[in-house]
Structures are given as C-alpha cells and as structure tokens.
PDB file of C-alpha atoms and ligand atoms in Angstrom:
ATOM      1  CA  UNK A   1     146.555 -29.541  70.191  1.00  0.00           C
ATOM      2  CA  UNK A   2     146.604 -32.074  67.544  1.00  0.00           C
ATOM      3  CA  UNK A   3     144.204 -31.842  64.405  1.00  0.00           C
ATOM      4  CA  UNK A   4     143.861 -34.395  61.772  1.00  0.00           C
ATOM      5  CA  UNK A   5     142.530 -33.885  58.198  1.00  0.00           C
ATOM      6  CA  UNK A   6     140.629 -36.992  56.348  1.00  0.00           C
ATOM      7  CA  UNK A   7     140.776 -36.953  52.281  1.00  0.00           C
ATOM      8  CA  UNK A   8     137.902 -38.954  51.093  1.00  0.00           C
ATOM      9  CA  UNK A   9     134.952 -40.132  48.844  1.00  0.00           C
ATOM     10  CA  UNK A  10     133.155 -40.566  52.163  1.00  0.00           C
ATOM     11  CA  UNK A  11     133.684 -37.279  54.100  1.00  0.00           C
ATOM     12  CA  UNK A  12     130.525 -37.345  56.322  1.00  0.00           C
ATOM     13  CA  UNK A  13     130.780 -41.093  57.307  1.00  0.00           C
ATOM     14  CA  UNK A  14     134.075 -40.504  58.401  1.00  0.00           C
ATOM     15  CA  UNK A  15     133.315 -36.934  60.386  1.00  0.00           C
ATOM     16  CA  UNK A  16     129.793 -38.766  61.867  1.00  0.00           C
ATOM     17  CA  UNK A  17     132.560 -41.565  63.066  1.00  0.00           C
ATOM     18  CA  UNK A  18     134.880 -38.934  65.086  1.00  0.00           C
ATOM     19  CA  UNK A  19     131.593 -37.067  66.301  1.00  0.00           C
ATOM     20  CA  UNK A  20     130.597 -39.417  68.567  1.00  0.00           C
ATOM     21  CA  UNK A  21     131.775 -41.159  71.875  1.00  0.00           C
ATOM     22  CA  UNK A  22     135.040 -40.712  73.073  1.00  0.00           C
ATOM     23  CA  UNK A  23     136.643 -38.664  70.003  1.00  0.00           C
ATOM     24  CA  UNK A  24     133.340 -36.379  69.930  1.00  0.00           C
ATOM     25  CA  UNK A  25     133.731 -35.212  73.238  1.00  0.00           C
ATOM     26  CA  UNK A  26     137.172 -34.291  72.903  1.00  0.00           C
ATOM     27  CA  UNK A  27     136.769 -32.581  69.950  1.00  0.00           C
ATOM     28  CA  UNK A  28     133.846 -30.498  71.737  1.00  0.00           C
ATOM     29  CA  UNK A  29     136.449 -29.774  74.941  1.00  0.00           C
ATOM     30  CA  UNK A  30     138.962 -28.571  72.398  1.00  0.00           C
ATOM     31  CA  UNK A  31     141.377 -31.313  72.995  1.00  0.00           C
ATOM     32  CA  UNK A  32     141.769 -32.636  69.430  1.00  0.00           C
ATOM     33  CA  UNK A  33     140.382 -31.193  65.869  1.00  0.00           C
ATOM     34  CA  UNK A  34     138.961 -33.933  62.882  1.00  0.00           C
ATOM     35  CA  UNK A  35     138.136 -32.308  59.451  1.00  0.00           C
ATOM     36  CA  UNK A  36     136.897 -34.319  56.585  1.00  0.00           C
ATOM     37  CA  UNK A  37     137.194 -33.443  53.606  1.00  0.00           C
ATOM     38  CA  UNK A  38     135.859 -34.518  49.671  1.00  0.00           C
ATOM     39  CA  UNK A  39     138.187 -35.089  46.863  1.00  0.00           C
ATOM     40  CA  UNK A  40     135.523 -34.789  44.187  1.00  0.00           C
ATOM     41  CA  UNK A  41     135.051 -31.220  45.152  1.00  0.00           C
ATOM     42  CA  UNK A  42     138.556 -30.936  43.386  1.00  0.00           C
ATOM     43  CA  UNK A  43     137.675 -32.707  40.248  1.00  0.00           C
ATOM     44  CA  UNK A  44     138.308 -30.180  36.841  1.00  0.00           C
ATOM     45  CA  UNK A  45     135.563 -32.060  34.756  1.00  0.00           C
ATOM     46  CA  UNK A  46     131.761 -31.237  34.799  1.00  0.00           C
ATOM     47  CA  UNK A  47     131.345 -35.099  35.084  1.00  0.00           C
ATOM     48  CA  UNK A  48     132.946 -34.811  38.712  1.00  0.00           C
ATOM     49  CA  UNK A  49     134.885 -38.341  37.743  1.00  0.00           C
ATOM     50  CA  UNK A  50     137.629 -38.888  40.184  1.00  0.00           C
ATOM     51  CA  UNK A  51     138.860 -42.316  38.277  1.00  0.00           C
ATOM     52  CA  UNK A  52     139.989 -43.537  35.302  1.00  0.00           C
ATOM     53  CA  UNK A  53     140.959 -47.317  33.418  1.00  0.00           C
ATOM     54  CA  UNK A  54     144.291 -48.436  34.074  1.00  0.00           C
ATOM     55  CA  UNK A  55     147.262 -47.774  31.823  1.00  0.00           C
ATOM     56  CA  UNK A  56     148.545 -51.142  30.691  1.00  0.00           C
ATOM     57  CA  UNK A  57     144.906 -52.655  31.025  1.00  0.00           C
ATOM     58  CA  UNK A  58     143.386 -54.967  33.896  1.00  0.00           C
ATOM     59  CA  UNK A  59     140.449 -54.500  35.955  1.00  0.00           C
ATOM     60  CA  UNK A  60     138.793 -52.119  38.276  1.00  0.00           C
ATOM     61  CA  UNK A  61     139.876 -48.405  38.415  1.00  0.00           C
ATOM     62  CA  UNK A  62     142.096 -46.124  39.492  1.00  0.00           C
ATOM     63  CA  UNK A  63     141.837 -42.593  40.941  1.00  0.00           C
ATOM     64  CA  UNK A  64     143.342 -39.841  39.170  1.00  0.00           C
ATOM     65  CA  UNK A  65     146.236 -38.067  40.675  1.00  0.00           C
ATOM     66  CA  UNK A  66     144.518 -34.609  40.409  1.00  0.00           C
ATOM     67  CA  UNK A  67     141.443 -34.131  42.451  1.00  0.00           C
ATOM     68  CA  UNK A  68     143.672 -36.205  45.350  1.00  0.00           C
ATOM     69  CA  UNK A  69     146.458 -33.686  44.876  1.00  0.00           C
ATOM     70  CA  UNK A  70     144.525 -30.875  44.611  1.00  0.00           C
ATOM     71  CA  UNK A  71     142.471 -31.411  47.953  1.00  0.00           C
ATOM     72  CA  UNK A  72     145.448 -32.509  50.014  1.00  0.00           C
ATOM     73  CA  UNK A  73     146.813 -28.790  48.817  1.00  0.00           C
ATOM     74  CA  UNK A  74     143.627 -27.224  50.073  1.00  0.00           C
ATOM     75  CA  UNK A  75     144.173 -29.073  53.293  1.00  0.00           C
ATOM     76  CA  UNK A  76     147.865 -27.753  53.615  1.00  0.00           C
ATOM     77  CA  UNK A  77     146.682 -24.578  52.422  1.00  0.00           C
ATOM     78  CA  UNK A  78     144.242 -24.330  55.092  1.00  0.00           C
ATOM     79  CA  UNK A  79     146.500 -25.369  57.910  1.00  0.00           C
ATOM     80  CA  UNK A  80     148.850 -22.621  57.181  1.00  0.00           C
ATOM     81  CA  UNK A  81     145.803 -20.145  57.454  1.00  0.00           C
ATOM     82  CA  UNK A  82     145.274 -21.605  60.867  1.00  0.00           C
ATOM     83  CA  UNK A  83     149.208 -20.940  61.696  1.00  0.00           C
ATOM     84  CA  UNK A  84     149.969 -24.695  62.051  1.00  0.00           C
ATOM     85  CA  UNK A  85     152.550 -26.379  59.862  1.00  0.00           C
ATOM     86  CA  UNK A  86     152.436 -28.791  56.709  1.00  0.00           C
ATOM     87  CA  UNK A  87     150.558 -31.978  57.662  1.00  0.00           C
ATOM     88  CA  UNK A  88     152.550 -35.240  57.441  1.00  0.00           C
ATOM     89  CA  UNK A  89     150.932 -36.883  55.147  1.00  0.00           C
ATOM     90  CA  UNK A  90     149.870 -40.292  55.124  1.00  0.00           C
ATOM     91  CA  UNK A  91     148.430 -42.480  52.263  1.00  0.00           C
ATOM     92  CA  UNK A  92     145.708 -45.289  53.173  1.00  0.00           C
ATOM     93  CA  UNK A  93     146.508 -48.333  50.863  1.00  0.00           C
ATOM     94  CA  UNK A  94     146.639 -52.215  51.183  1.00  0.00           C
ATOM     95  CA  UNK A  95     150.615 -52.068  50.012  1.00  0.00           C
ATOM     96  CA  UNK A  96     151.813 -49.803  52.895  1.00  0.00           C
ATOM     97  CA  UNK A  97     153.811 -50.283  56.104  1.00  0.00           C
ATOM     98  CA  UNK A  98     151.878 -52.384  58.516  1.00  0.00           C
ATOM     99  CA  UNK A  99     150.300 -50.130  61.529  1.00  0.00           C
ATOM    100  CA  UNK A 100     150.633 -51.235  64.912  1.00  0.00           C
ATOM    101  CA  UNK A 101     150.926 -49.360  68.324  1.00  0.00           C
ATOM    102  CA  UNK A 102     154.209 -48.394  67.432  1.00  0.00           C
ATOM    103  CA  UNK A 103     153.369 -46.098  64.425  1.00  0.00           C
ATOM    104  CA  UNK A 104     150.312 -45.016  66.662  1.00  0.00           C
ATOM    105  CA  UNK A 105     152.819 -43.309  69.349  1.00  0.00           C
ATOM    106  CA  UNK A 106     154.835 -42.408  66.361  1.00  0.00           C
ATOM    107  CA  UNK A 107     152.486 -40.622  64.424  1.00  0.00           C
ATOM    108  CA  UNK A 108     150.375 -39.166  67.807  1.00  0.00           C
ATOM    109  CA  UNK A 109     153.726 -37.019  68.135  1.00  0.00           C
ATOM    110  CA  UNK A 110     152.758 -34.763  64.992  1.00  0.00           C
ATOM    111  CA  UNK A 111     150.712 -31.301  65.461  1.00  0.00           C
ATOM    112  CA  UNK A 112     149.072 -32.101  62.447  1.00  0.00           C
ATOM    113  CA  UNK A 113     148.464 -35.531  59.901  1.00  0.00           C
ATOM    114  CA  UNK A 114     147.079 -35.687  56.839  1.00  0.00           C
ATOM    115  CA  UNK A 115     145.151 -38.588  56.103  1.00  0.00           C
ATOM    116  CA  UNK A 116     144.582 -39.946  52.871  1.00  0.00           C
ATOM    117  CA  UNK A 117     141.739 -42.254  51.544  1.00  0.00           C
ATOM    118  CA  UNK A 118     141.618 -44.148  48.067  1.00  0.00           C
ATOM    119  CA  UNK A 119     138.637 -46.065  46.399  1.00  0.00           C
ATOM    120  CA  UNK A 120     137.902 -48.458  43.554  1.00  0.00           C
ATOM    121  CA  UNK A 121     141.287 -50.428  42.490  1.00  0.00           C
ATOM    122  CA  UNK A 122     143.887 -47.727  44.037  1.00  0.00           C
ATOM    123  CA  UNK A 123     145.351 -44.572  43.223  1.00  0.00           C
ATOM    124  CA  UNK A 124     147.908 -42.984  40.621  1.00  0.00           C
ATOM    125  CA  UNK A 125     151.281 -43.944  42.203  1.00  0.00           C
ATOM    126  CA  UNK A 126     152.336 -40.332  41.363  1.00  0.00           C
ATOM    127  CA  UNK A 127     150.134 -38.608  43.804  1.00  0.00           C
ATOM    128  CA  UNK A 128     151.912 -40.797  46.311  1.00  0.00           C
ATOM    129  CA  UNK A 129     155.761 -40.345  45.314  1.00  0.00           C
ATOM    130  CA  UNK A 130     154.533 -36.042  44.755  1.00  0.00           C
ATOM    131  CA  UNK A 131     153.301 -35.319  48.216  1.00  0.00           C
ATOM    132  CA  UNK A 132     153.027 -38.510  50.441  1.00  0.00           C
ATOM    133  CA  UNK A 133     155.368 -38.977  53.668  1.00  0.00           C
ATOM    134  CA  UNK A 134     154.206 -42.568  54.325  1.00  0.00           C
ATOM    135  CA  UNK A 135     151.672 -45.161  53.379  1.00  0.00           C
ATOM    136  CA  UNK A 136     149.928 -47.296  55.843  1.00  0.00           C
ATOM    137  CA  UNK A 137     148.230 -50.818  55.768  1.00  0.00           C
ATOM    138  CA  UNK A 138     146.103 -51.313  58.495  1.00  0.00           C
ATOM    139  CA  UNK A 139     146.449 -55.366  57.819  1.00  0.00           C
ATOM    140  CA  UNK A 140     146.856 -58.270  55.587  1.00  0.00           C
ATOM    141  CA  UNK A 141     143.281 -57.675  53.843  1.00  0.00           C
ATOM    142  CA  UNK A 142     142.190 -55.756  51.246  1.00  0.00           C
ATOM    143  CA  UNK A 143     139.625 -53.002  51.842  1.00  0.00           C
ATOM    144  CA  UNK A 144     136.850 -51.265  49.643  1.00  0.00           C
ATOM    145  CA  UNK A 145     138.598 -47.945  50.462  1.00  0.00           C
ATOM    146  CA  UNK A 146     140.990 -46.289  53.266  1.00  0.00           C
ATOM    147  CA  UNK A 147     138.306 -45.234  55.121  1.00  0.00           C
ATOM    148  CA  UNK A 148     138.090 -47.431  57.568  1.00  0.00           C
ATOM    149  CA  UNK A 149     141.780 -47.838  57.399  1.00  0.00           C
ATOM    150  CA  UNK A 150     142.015 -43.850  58.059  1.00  0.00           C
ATOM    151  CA  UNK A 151     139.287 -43.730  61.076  1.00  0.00           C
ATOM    152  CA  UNK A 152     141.627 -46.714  62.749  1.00  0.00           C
ATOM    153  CA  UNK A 153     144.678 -44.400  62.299  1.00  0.00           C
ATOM    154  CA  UNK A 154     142.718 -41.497  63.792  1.00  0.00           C
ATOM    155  CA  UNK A 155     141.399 -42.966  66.469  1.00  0.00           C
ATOM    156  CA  UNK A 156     144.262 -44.962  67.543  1.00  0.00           C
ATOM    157  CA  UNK A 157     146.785 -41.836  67.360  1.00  0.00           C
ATOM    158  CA  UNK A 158     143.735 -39.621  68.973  1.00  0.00           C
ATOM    159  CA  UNK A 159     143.250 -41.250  72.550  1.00  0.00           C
ATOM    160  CA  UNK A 160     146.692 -40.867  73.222  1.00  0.00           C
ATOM    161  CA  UNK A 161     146.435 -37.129  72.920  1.00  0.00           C
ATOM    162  CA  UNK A 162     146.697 -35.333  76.629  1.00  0.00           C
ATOM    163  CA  UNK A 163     143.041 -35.450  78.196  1.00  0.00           C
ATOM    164  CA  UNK A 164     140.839 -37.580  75.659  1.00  0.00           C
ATOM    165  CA  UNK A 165     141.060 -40.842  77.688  1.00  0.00           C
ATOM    166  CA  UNK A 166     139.720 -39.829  81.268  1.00  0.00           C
ATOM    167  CA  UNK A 167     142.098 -42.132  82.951  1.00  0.00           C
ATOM    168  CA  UNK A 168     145.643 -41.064  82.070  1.00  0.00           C
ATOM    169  CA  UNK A 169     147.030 -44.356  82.886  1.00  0.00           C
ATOM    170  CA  UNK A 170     144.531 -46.087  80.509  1.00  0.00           C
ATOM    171  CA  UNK A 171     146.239 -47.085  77.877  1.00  0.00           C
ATOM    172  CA  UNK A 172     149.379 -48.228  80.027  1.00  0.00           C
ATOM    173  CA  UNK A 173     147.689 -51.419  80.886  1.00  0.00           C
ATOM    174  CA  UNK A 174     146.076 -52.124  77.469  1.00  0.00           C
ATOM    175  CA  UNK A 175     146.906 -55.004  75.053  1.00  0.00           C
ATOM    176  CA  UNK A 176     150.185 -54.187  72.911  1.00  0.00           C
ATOM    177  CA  UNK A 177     151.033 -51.389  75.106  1.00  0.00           C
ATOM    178  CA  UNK A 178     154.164 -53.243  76.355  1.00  0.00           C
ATOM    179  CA  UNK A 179     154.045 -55.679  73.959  1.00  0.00           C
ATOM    180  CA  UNK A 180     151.747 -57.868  75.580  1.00  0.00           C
ATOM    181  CA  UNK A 181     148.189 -58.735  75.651  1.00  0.00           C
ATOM    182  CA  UNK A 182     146.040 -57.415  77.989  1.00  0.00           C
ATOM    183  CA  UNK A 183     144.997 -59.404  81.352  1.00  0.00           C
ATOM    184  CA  UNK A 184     141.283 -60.348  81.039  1.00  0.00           C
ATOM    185  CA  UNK A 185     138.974 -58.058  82.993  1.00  0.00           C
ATOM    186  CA  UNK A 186     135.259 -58.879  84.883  1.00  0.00           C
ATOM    187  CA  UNK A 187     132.887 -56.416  86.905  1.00  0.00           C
ATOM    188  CA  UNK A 188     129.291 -56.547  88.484  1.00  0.00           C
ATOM    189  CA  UNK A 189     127.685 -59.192  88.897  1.00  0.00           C
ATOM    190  CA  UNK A 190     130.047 -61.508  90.840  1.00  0.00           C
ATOM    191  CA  UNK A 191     129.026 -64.555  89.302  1.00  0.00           C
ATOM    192  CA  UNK A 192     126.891 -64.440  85.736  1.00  0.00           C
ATOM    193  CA  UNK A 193     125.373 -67.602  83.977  1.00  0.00           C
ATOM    194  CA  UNK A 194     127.086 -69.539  87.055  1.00  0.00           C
ATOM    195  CA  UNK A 195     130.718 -68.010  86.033  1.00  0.00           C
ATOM    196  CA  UNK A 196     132.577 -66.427  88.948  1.00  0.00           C
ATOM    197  CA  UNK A 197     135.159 -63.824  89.039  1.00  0.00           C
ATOM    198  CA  UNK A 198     138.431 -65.070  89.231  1.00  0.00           C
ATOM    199  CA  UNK A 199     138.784 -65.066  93.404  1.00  0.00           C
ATOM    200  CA  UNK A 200     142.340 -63.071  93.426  1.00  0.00           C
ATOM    201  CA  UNK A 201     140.574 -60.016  92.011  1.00  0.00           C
ATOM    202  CA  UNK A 202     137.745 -59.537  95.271  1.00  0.00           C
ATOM    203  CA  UNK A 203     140.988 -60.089  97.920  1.00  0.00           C
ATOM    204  CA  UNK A 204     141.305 -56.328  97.357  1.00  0.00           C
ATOM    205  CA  UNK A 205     145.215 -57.634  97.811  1.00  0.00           C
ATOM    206  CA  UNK A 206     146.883 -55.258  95.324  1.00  0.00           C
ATOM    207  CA  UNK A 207     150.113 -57.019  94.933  1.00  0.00           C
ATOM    208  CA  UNK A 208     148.386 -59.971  94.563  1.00  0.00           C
ATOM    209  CA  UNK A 209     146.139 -58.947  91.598  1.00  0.00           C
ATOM    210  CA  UNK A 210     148.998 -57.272  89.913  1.00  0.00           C
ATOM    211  CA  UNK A 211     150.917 -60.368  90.102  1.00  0.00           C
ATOM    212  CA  UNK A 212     147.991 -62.209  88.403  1.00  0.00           C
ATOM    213  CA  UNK A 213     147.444 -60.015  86.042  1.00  0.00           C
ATOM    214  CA  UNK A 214     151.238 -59.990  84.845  1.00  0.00           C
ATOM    215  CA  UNK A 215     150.356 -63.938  84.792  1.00  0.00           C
ATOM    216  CA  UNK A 216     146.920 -63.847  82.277  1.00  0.00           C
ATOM    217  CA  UNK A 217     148.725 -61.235  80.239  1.00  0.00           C
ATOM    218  CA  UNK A 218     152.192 -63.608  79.627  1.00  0.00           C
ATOM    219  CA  UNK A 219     150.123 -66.883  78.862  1.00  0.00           C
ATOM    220  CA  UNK A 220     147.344 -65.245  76.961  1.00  0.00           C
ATOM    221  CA  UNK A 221     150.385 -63.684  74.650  1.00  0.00           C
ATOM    222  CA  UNK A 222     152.200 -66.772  74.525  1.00  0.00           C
ATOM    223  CA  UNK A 223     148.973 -68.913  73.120  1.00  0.00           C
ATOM    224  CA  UNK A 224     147.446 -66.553  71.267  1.00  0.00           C
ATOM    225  CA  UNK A 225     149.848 -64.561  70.076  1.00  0.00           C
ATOM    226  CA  UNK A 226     153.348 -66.334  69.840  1.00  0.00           C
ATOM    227  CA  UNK A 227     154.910 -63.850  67.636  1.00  0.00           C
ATOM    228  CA  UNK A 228     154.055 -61.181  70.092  1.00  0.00           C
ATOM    229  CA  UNK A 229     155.584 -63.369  73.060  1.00  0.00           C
ATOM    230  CA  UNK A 230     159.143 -64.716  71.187  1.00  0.00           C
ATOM    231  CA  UNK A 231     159.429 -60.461  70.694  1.00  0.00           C
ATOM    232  CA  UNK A 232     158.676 -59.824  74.415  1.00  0.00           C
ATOM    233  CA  UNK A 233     161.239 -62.481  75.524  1.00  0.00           C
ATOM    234  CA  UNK A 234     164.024 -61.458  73.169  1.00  0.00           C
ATOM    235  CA  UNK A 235     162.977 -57.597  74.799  1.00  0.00           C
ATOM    236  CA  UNK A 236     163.425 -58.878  77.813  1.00  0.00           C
ATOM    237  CA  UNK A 237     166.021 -61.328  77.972  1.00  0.00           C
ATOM    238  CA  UNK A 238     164.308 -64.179  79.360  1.00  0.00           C
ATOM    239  CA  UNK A 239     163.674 -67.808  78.110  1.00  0.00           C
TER     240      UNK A 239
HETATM  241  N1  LIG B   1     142.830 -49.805  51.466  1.00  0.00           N
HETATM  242  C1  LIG B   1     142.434 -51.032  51.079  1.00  0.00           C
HETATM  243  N2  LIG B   1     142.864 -51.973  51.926  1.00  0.00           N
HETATM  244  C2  LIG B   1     143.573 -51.337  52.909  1.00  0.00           C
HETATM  245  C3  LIG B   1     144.273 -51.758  54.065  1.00  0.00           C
HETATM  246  N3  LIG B   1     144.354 -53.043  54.424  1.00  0.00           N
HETATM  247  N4  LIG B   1     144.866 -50.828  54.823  1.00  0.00           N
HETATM  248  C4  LIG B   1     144.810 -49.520  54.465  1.00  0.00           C
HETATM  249  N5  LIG B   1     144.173 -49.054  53.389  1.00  0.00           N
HETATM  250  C5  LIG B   1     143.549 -49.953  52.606  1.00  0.00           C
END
C-alpha cells in the first residue's frame, strides 16, 4: 500500500486537499496513506524563520537548507518506524523535469515518495543535491510554492494505486493514457440547449462506438495537440 509524505509551509491545505473525494475515501478504505507535514516545526531559531536573502544579492528569498532537511529526516525517520523503506524523494520546483503521465506510472511504482514543497524565491540548492532523488516541474509557469505542484503529483500517482478508481479500466481510456487525447463524452439528457448526442453513441453498436471514439480521439490530438499526435505516429509507424 502506497503512502506519500508532503513537506510544506501549508500542511493542512494540502492534507484538507487529499481528505476529500476520491483520495479521501481511499485513504479511509486503507488503500493509500497522505501525511503532511510542516517544515517550520524544524526551524532552530525562536523566530521560526524558514528563509533567508540570497547570497550574491537579488530579490525575493530563499529557504534555508535546514528546517527542509531536517523534516524530510523526520519523515524518513518515521517511515522506518512504520517498517517501510526510505522515501524517494522528490523536490517541487519550477526548474525540474517536466511531469507528465509517464513520470505518474513511474513514480506510482514506489511504496513510498517523499514530496517536497518550497516557498518565496526557491530553496538552498544544497538541500536538493544532499537528499533529493528528483525534481519535478509540473509546467512552464512559475508557482507561489510546490504545493499545488505536490497535490498534482499525489493525486496523479494516487488513482493509479489498486482499488482507488472504482472502475479498473478507468484510466485506460483517459486522455494521455496512450498518448492520445481522450474521445469527447455526453450523458442524460439526449439533447440539451438543442445539442444532440452524437447518434453513433445511442446505436448501442459497440464496434461502432469504439471505432468513433478511436476517430474523436486521433483528430482532437492532431488539432489540439500536434506535438502529442507527430509522437503517436512516429509510435506507431503510420503517416
Ligand atoms: N514551484 C513553483 N513553480 C513550480 C512548478 N511549475 N512546478 C513545480 N513546482 C513549482
């Protein structure tokens, strides 16, 4: 059973995220474990200051490497209590690795991940190079922290764990699962502000849909998304 461990600024937003719908339930059937936990328990100073100016000057701030290192030793700490191995550890920042559904199947095969969350202008590269296994981008923008980058890691890597979606198949047909975008989906009524479902799908002729479906999904990827569609082609060897 997989549990995942968020370092942040922002531990109860994060946990009041993965307590509800979907993830919530799963965590209460024992499928999946979230803990959040704050870095500026870890500070040493009576200030609790987690940041600090920039060496070599410029704006903003930057977290210190301490209070970060410190609570993603806790974390390790307690996972070893529990019996279950050293995180993999993962760093939330703007410069990482892009994420797609690729690193979500990648990462969903670890027992446990380590999540890590920065604020403010970034943190101390050390605390990165010292104990992180990867860092992550969830896109070309720049966030006010990782937390939202973190809870999109989670939840992505989550609902691929055994049991938390409650149609096993679900995420087979979803956009980006094989590269494509998904087929556009209707239900009840059959026609709403005058627009009717598209015929095919109330034949109840399976091979039919399915062969529609496979059409909406090519041509949606191939306008919106040619990038995704030249990579499907060269997958599949067709022009
Ligand atoms: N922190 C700030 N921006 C981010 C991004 N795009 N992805 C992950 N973490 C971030």
């Amino acid at each position: 059973m997989m549990r995942i461990d968020i370092a942040t600024l922002f531990p109860d937003v994060c946990q009041a995220y993965m307590n509800e719908s979907i993830l919530g339930r799963a965590a209460r059937k024992g499928l999946i474990e979230t803990h959040c936990h704050q870095i500026r328990d870890y500070t040493l100073n009576k200030q609790k200051q987690v940041d600090d100016y920039p060496y070599g000057g410029g704006c903003g701030m930057v977290m210190n490497a301490q209070p970060i290192y410190d609570c993603c030793r806790a974390i390790i700490r307690q996972n070893w209590l529990y019996g279950r191995p050293r995180p993999h550890i993962v760093f939330m920042t703007a410069a990482g690795a892009r994420y797609d559904e690729g690193h979500a199947r990648r990462l969903a095969t670890y027992d446990n991940l380590l999540l890590v969350c920065g604020h403010y202008e970034g943190m101390d590269e050390r605390v990165i190079q010292e104990i992180g296994d990867e860092e992550i981008s969830i896109g070309d923008y720049v966030l006010t922290g990782g937390e939202l980058a973190a809870l999109v890691v989670a939840d992505s890597v989550l609902r691929l764990q055994p049991g938390v979606l409650a149609e096993p198949q679900g995420y087979q047909e979803e956009s980006h699962w094989n590269g494509l975008l998904e087929y556009p989906q209707y239900t009840r009524p059959e026609v709403w502000q005058g627009r009717a479902v598209p015929p095919v799908l109330l034949t109840g002729h399976h091979a039919n849909i399915e062969k529609w479906r496979a059409q909406q999904s090519l041509e949606r990827t191939r306008t919106r998304r040619p990038d995704l569609y030249a990579a499907w082609q060269a997958k599949n060897n067709k022009t």
